[in-house]
Amino acid sequence: MATRKTSIKPSPFPEPKPPGITVLVLAAGVGKRMHSRASKLAHNLAGKPMVRYVVDAALALGAQRVLMVVGSQSEDVRQAVGTKDPRVSFCIQEQPLGTGHAVLSAEKVLKGAEDTLLILNGDLPSLRVETLRSLLEFHRQHAVPLTLLTAVLEDPAAYGRIVRNYNSDVARIVEASDATPEEKQIQEINAGIYCVEMKHLFKNLLQAGANNAQGEIYLTDLVEILKRNHQKVAAYRHPDSEEVMGVNNRRELARAGKRLYLRKAQELMDAGVTFLDPECTYVEANVRVGRDTVLCPMTFLVGDTVVGESCWIGPGTRISNSVVGEGTEILDHCVITQARLGRGVKVGPFAHLRPDTELAEGVRIGNFVETKKTAIGRGSKANHLTYLGDSEIGEGVNIGAGTITCNYDGEKKHKTVVEDGVFVGSDSQLIAPVRVRKGAYVGAGSTITKEVPPYSLAIARGRQVVVKGWAKKHKRKQH
Ligand code: UD1
Ligand code: CA
């Protein structure tokens, strides 16, 4: 049957370009309540520094520019942002004199911008890009100078409260430390997420004082100032209060971390990954996992790890910055760091694969085996109690129980090469630098110091001496 050709004509009315959006992230606070040497925003949650979640949400929103307000000392925050995206830039708030002061420190840099500015507290790691989209949409529909994102909390604790007037319009925000007992009862809180039209921002915010319990210039005073100047303020009430919770102390850090791990698990389950218990399986933000893979409890997948399809991992296993091929099984209590594992590999239980381990298809690494800077060829096995370091193991090799590559002479590391089809008997030491050639055998209990030629047998151990009848003459005390 002939298919009808469809020609897509360009529309005579091109879609209007969405108005540009600039995001300002407030990241210069001290974060006293964390009791940390590091800046609060550099703390890690589920695989990313706190502030990075906010930056990523802003970028995913399609912001044309993401401006970070950071303290003059906060090198760690800059590092935590850690993106080379040209849309991200920094400006300095010399002293942490409050959120309003932080916004004012960006005035020069933002001068001339006429668009909508989205202001975000930097301590909102659970914030989703969809929520920001809904907020922007709401802001555009209401066409007001300022829209706040609010949420209703069972326990509004230290959050700023939304005070509404007789006809339930937003009148002002009162910080918990300035609130009267009645105001403290208000459960609708300010999330620290604001949409503001640039042309209304600075001229109004400049009117904010620091006459409050904390002696700071509050961004939240902008609401009252706008209202005083007969401007409208809208509030977008977000239904998921957990998502907009700020992280101010270690308890909130733990809670947000847990939530982010669970969110990642849910994403992966929706894409076909099985979790025996998603509540206690910890897959970090950047990890990728193929479908039909089973993740057991207390498994940690860390950093830029990629796990293929139909694998079995855990329980109690940690894999960091590694690649795991399809159909590979990594059993209980393994630690795997910066390693590459091919398809159909079997590892563990209790194995330790250290950086620069490369396992080809079908390799088997058993219990209490440690590898480092070692490549192992197809189908080779090291099943028990072995250390392989700085080595190259060929295909179809059998490494017997208790084999050790003695790679370190006290000063330097040396290489061991074991070629294809070699059989290394149990309890052997390979003293590097050394090479065991193709198809050779190493007798059990050997200490190999010299090259073993192809297809030969090397035995390097004390010869057995048998003294007949010796035991009878040296009768042991009988119990
Ligand atoms: C702020 C809000 C509060 C709201 C809450 C939501 C104010 C005055 N209060 O309170 O109404 O309920 O967030 O989580 O805004 N920062 C700077 N420079 C400063 C101070 C802070 O950049 O001088 C940054 C911080 O790094 C942080 C953000 O601003 O990312 C918010 O500061 P924080 O001290 O956490 O404000 P809250 O007391 O939580
Ligand atoms: Ca906060």
Tab-separated table of C-alpha atoms in Angstrom, residues 242 328 379 382 421 447:
chain	number	residue	atom	x	y	z
A	242	GLU	CA	8.093	17.521	51.603
A	328	THR	CA	26.545	-10.127	35.765
A	379	GLY	CA	36.390	-17.032	31.342
A	382	ALA	CA	40.123	-16.732	40.784
A	421	GLY	CA	45.299	-21.054	29.513
A	447	THR	CA	57.164	-19.306	44.777
